[in-house]
Amino acid sequence: MVLRSNHYDVAFEAYLRSRRTPYVSVDETRRALLEQASLKSMDFIVYSARRPNLLVDVKGRRFPSGDADTGHRWENWTTAEDLPALQKWQSVFGADFRAVLVFAYHVVGERARAEFDSLFSFRDAQYAFFGVWVDEYREAMQVRSSSWQTVSVPSRLFRDLRQPFEQFL
């Protein structure tokens, strides 16, 4: 197991373990060199009984972001660099693998918890995990910030694209 300091990654790994889902943690401290270019790594390789197997990049977000009562609900931004890197890994791993963004929401506040059918409890916190296929995300994305080089999907469309992560397993 890779030592992780990001509580979202640690919670997701605990979730996989609780389900007895086979996975490999990827050491993110070093970028891979592929075709003479540095390539951002995914966080996990997850083996799915349903196929395809999954190349997972975890994106931790607070739900809601900001104030527990008035904050944004479905923050789903990522860096523009993440998507082509994941698609490249998908082509390297081949047809039995597919890249997925997993949005790990740290759910705060009683009102927010009521919005979810199921939550995963970890270290006195509640999490919800939703996946979006990288290719579908990339088709729907919009530039969020040019200066920060981030992209996102409008919330209404994101709600249509996302699925509870257990549906990927």
PDB file of C-alpha atoms in Angstrom:
ATOM      1  CA  MET A   1       0.000   0.000   0.000  1.00  0.00           C
ATOM      2  CA  VAL A   2       1.283   3.429  -0.921  1.00  0.00           C
ATOM      3  CA  LEU A   3       1.480   5.912   1.933  1.00  0.00           C
ATOM      4  CA  ARG A   4      -1.111   8.559   1.273  1.00  0.00           C
ATOM      5  CA  SER A   5      -1.686  11.859   3.017  1.00  0.00           C
ATOM      6  CA  ASN A   6      -4.799  12.851   1.048  1.00  0.00           C
ATOM      7  CA  HIS A   7      -7.845  11.787   3.080  1.00  0.00           C
ATOM      8  CA  TYR A   8      -9.947  11.384  -0.071  1.00  0.00           C
ATOM      9  CA  ASP A   9      -7.530   8.816  -1.520  1.00  0.00           C
ATOM     10  CA  VAL A  10      -7.250   7.047   1.832  1.00  0.00           C
ATOM     11  CA  ALA A  11     -11.043   6.901   2.206  1.00  0.00           C
ATOM     12  CA  PHE A  12     -11.441   5.557  -1.343  1.00  0.00           C
ATOM     13  CA  GLU A  13      -8.830   2.881  -0.679  1.00  0.00           C
ATOM     14  CA  ALA A  14     -10.636   1.907   2.542  1.00  0.00           C
ATOM     15  CA  TYR A  15     -13.865   1.723   0.525  1.00  0.00           C
ATOM     16  CA  LEU A  16     -12.249  -0.675  -1.974  1.00  0.00           C
ATOM     17  CA  ARG A  17     -10.895  -2.798   0.867  1.00  0.00           C
ATOM     18  CA  SER A  18     -14.289  -2.911   2.605  1.00  0.00           C
ATOM     19  CA  ARG A  19     -15.799  -4.281  -0.613  1.00  0.00           C
ATOM     20  CA  ARG A  20     -12.902  -6.716  -1.091  1.00  0.00           C
ATOM     21  CA  THR A  21     -12.355  -5.225  -4.536  1.00  0.00           C
ATOM     22  CA  PRO A  22      -8.960  -6.106  -6.015  1.00  0.00           C
ATOM     23  CA  TYR A  23      -6.867  -3.035  -6.786  1.00  0.00           C
ATOM     24  CA  VAL A  24      -3.333  -1.722  -7.090  1.00  0.00           C
ATOM     25  CA  SER A  25      -2.313   1.613  -5.561  1.00  0.00           C
ATOM     26  CA  VAL A  26      -0.126   3.626  -7.893  1.00  0.00           C
ATOM     27  CA  ASP A  27       2.876   5.497  -6.505  1.00  0.00           C
ATOM     28  CA  GLU A  28       2.153   9.056  -7.551  1.00  0.00           C
ATOM     29  CA  THR A  29       5.398  10.520  -6.252  1.00  0.00           C
ATOM     30  CA  ARG A  30       7.092   9.806  -9.557  1.00  0.00           C
ATOM     31  CA  ARG A  31       5.715  10.456 -12.978  1.00  0.00           C
ATOM     32  CA  ALA A  32       6.103   7.762 -15.588  1.00  0.00           C
ATOM     33  CA  LEU A  33       8.184   8.366 -18.650  1.00  0.00           C
ATOM     34  CA  LEU A  34       6.272   7.214 -21.687  1.00  0.00           C
ATOM     35  CA  GLU A  35       7.410   7.879 -25.236  1.00  0.00           C
ATOM     36  CA  GLN A  36       9.953  10.393 -23.916  1.00  0.00           C
ATOM     37  CA  ALA A  37       7.260  12.432 -22.177  1.00  0.00           C
ATOM     38  CA  SER A  38       6.431  12.733 -18.494  1.00  0.00           C
ATOM     39  CA  LEU A  39       2.941  11.414 -17.863  1.00  0.00           C
ATOM     40  CA  LYS A  40       0.771  11.954 -14.793  1.00  0.00           C
ATOM     41  CA  SER A  41      -0.207   8.661 -13.166  1.00  0.00           C
ATOM     42  CA  MET A  42      -3.614   7.491 -12.103  1.00  0.00           C
ATOM     43  CA  ASP A  43      -4.255   6.759  -8.399  1.00  0.00           C
ATOM     44  CA  PHE A  44      -5.514   3.181  -8.607  1.00  0.00           C
ATOM     45  CA  ILE A  45      -5.903   0.292 -10.998  1.00  0.00           C
ATOM     46  CA  VAL A  46      -9.156  -1.385  -9.976  1.00  0.00           C
ATOM     47  CA  TYR A  47     -10.238  -4.802 -11.188  1.00  0.00           C
ATOM     48  CA  SER A  48     -13.918  -5.002 -11.997  1.00  0.00           C
ATOM     49  CA  ALA A  49     -16.000  -8.157 -12.264  1.00  0.00           C
ATOM     50  CA  ARG A  50     -18.154  -6.377 -14.857  1.00  0.00           C
ATOM     51  CA  ARG A  51     -15.264  -5.343 -17.079  1.00  0.00           C
ATOM     52  CA  PRO A  52     -13.637  -3.182 -18.168  1.00  0.00           C
ATOM     53  CA  ASN A  53     -11.032  -2.867 -15.445  1.00  0.00           C
ATOM     54  CA  LEU A  54     -10.619   0.677 -14.216  1.00  0.00           C
ATOM     55  CA  LEU A  55      -7.827   3.245 -14.318  1.00  0.00           C
ATOM     56  CA  VAL A  56      -8.948   5.541 -11.511  1.00  0.00           C
ATOM     57  CA  ASP A  57      -7.992   9.118 -10.746  1.00  0.00           C
ATOM     58  CA  VAL A  58      -9.574  10.248  -7.463  1.00  0.00           C
ATOM     59  CA  LYS A  59     -10.745  13.851  -7.190  1.00  0.00           C
ATOM     60  CA  GLY A  60     -11.568  14.839  -3.636  1.00  0.00           C
ATOM     61  CA  ARG A  61     -14.254  17.465  -3.137  1.00  0.00           C
ATOM     62  CA  ARG A  62     -16.207  18.706  -0.159  1.00  0.00           C
ATOM     63  CA  PHE A  63     -20.003  18.409  -0.425  1.00  0.00           C
ATOM     64  CA  PRO A  64     -21.262  21.009  -0.323  1.00  0.00           C
ATOM     65  CA  SER A  65     -18.256  23.187  -0.983  1.00  0.00           C
ATOM     66  CA  GLY A  66     -18.109  26.364   1.077  1.00  0.00           C
ATOM     67  CA  ASP A  67     -20.894  26.804   3.598  1.00  0.00           C
ATOM     68  CA  ALA A  68     -22.716  23.594   4.567  1.00  0.00           C
ATOM     69  CA  ASP A  69     -26.123  25.155   3.862  1.00  0.00           C
ATOM     70  CA  THR A  70     -25.506  27.364   0.842  1.00  0.00           C
ATOM     71  CA  GLY A  71     -22.377  25.925  -0.821  1.00  0.00           C
ATOM     72  CA  HIS A  72     -22.112  24.423  -4.290  1.00  0.00           C
ATOM     73  CA  ARG A  73     -23.257  20.831  -4.472  1.00  0.00           C
ATOM     74  CA  TRP A  74     -21.549  19.027  -7.333  1.00  0.00           C
ATOM     75  CA  GLU A  75     -18.055  20.499  -7.683  1.00  0.00           C
ATOM     76  CA  ASN A  76     -16.384  18.381 -10.361  1.00  0.00           C
ATOM     77  CA  TRP A  77     -13.395  20.313 -11.628  1.00  0.00           C
ATOM     78  CA  THR A  78     -10.114  18.723 -12.610  1.00  0.00           C
ATOM     79  CA  THR A  79      -6.929  19.902 -14.241  1.00  0.00           C
ATOM     80  CA  ALA A  80      -6.852  19.934 -18.015  1.00  0.00           C
ATOM     81  CA  GLU A  81      -3.688  17.789 -17.851  1.00  0.00           C
ATOM     82  CA  ASP A  82      -5.466  14.903 -16.102  1.00  0.00           C
ATOM     83  CA  LEU A  83      -7.728  13.938 -18.976  1.00  0.00           C
ATOM     84  CA  PRO A  84      -5.270  13.361 -21.827  1.00  0.00           C
ATOM     85  CA  ALA A  85      -2.933  11.569 -19.393  1.00  0.00           C
ATOM     86  CA  LEU A  86      -5.691   9.167 -18.366  1.00  0.00           C
ATOM     87  CA  GLN A  87      -6.692   8.600 -21.978  1.00  0.00           C
ATOM     88  CA  LYS A  88      -3.070   7.844 -22.843  1.00  0.00           C
ATOM     89  CA  TRP A  89      -2.885   5.295 -20.007  1.00  0.00           C
ATOM     90  CA  GLN A  90      -6.131   3.788 -21.290  1.00  0.00           C
ATOM     91  CA  SER A  91      -4.566   3.229 -24.703  1.00  0.00           C
ATOM     92  CA  VAL A  92      -1.384   1.794 -23.125  1.00  0.00           C
ATOM     93  CA  PHE A  93      -3.323  -0.681 -20.953  1.00  0.00           C
ATOM     94  CA  GLY A  94      -5.560  -1.727 -23.842  1.00  0.00           C
ATOM     95  CA  ALA A  95      -9.145  -2.752 -24.437  1.00  0.00           C
ATOM     96  CA  ASP A  96      -9.665  -4.413 -21.043  1.00  0.00           C
ATOM     97  CA  PHE A  97      -9.157  -1.091 -19.208  1.00  0.00           C
ATOM     98  CA  ARG A  98     -11.070   2.166 -19.153  1.00  0.00           C
ATOM     99  CA  ALA A  99     -10.199   5.465 -17.469  1.00  0.00           C
ATOM    100  CA  VAL A 100     -12.606   6.898 -14.916  1.00  0.00           C
ATOM    101  CA  LEU A 101     -12.605   9.983 -12.715  1.00  0.00           C
ATOM    102  CA  VAL A 102     -13.848   9.177  -9.230  1.00  0.00           C
ATOM    103  CA  PHE A 103     -15.206  12.161  -7.367  1.00  0.00           C
ATOM    104  CA  ALA A 104     -14.830  11.422  -3.676  1.00  0.00           C
ATOM    105  CA  TYR A 105     -17.187  13.757  -1.843  1.00  0.00           C
ATOM    106  CA  HIS A 106     -16.570  14.427   1.833  1.00  0.00           C
ATOM    107  CA  VAL A 107     -20.169  14.994   2.889  1.00  0.00           C
ATOM    108  CA  VAL A 108     -20.550  17.545   5.661  1.00  0.00           C
ATOM    109  CA  GLY A 109     -23.687  18.558   7.543  1.00  0.00           C
ATOM    110  CA  GLU A 110     -26.875  16.662   8.281  1.00  0.00           C
ATOM    111  CA  ARG A 111     -28.807  18.315   5.440  1.00  0.00           C
ATOM    112  CA  ALA A 112     -26.181  17.251   2.921  1.00  0.00           C
ATOM    113  CA  ARG A 113     -26.127  13.668   4.199  1.00  0.00           C
ATOM    114  CA  ALA A 114     -29.846  13.379   3.540  1.00  0.00           C
ATOM    115  CA  GLU A 115     -29.195  13.839  -0.205  1.00  0.00           C
ATOM    116  CA  PHE A 116     -27.433  10.467  -0.521  1.00  0.00           C
ATOM    117  CA  ASP A 117     -28.833   6.952  -0.563  1.00  0.00           C
ATOM    118  CA  SER A 118     -25.669   5.521   0.920  1.00  0.00           C
ATOM    119  CA  LEU A 119     -22.506   6.924   2.450  1.00  0.00           C
ATOM    120  CA  PHE A 120     -19.217   5.331   3.385  1.00  0.00           C
ATOM    121  CA  SER A 121     -18.048   6.062   6.923  1.00  0.00           C
ATOM    122  CA  PHE A 122     -14.327   6.451   7.425  1.00  0.00           C
ATOM    123  CA  ARG A 123     -12.454   8.046  10.318  1.00  0.00           C
ATOM    124  CA  ASP A 124     -15.506   9.848  11.683  1.00  0.00           C
ATOM    125  CA  ALA A 125     -16.329  11.295   8.266  1.00  0.00           C
ATOM    126  CA  GLN A 126     -18.870  10.447   5.558  1.00  0.00           C
ATOM    127  CA  TYR A 127     -17.961   9.981   1.893  1.00  0.00           C
ATOM    128  CA  ALA A 128     -19.824   9.391  -1.354  1.00  0.00           C
ATOM    129  CA  PHE A 129     -18.010   8.099  -4.443  1.00  0.00           C
ATOM    130  CA  PHE A 130     -19.208   8.838  -7.965  1.00  0.00           C
ATOM    131  CA  GLY A 131     -17.517   7.896 -11.223  1.00  0.00           C
ATOM    132  CA  VAL A 132     -17.549   9.468 -14.668  1.00  0.00           C
ATOM    133  CA  TRP A 133     -15.925   7.889 -17.704  1.00  0.00           C
ATOM    134  CA  VAL A 134     -13.055  10.132 -18.793  1.00  0.00           C
ATOM    135  CA  ASP A 135     -14.094  10.177 -22.446  1.00  0.00           C
ATOM    136  CA  GLU A 136     -17.645  11.286 -21.532  1.00  0.00           C
ATOM    137  CA  TYR A 137     -16.320  13.917 -19.135  1.00  0.00           C
ATOM    138  CA  ARG A 138     -13.972  15.234 -21.811  1.00  0.00           C
ATOM    139  CA  GLU A 139     -16.808  15.585 -24.326  1.00  0.00           C
ATOM    140  CA  ALA A 140     -18.914  17.590 -21.863  1.00  0.00           C
ATOM    141  CA  MET A 141     -16.225  19.677 -20.160  1.00  0.00           C
ATOM    142  CA  GLN A 142     -15.828  23.434 -20.286  1.00  0.00           C
ATOM    143  CA  VAL A 143     -12.889  25.585 -19.278  1.00  0.00           C
ATOM    144  CA  ARG A 144     -13.304  26.570 -15.651  1.00  0.00           C
ATOM    145  CA  SER A 145     -10.132  28.647 -15.306  1.00  0.00           C
ATOM    146  CA  SER A 146      -7.588  29.343 -18.012  1.00  0.00           C
ATOM    147  CA  SER A 147      -5.027  30.646 -15.522  1.00  0.00           C
ATOM    148  CA  TRP A 148      -5.345  27.556 -13.279  1.00  0.00           C
ATOM    149  CA  GLN A 149      -5.764  25.261 -16.317  1.00  0.00           C
ATOM    150  CA  THR A 150      -8.859  23.613 -14.904  1.00  0.00           C
ATOM    151  CA  VAL A 151     -11.997  22.258 -16.534  1.00  0.00           C
ATOM    152  CA  SER A 152     -15.404  21.156 -15.242  1.00  0.00           C
ATOM    153  CA  VAL A 153     -18.779  19.907 -16.402  1.00  0.00           C
ATOM    154  CA  PRO A 154     -21.929  21.976 -15.740  1.00  0.00           C
ATOM    155  CA  SER A 155     -23.714  20.580 -12.667  1.00  0.00           C
ATOM    156  CA  ARG A 156     -26.901  19.593 -14.481  1.00  0.00           C
ATOM    157  CA  LEU A 157     -24.980  17.594 -17.090  1.00  0.00           C
ATOM    158  CA  PHE A 158     -22.631  16.173 -14.462  1.00  0.00           C
ATOM    159  CA  ARG A 159     -25.606  14.733 -12.563  1.00  0.00           C
ATOM    160  CA  ASP A 160     -26.541  12.862 -15.761  1.00  0.00           C
ATOM    161  CA  LEU A 161     -23.018  11.554 -16.392  1.00  0.00           C
ATOM    162  CA  ARG A 162     -22.036  10.487 -12.875  1.00  0.00           C
ATOM    163  CA  GLN A 163     -22.871   7.104 -11.399  1.00  0.00           C
ATOM    164  CA  PRO A 164     -22.381   5.745  -7.900  1.00  0.00           C
ATOM    165  CA  PHE A 165     -18.993   4.069  -8.040  1.00  0.00           C
ATOM    166  CA  GLU A 166     -20.343   0.663  -7.046  1.00  0.00           C
ATOM    167  CA  GLN A 167     -22.010   0.523 -10.472  1.00  0.00           C
ATOM    168  CA  PHE A 168     -18.539   0.384 -12.040  1.00  0.00           C
ATOM    169  CA  LEU A 169     -17.637  -2.686 -10.026  1.00  0.00           C
TER     170      LEU A 169
END
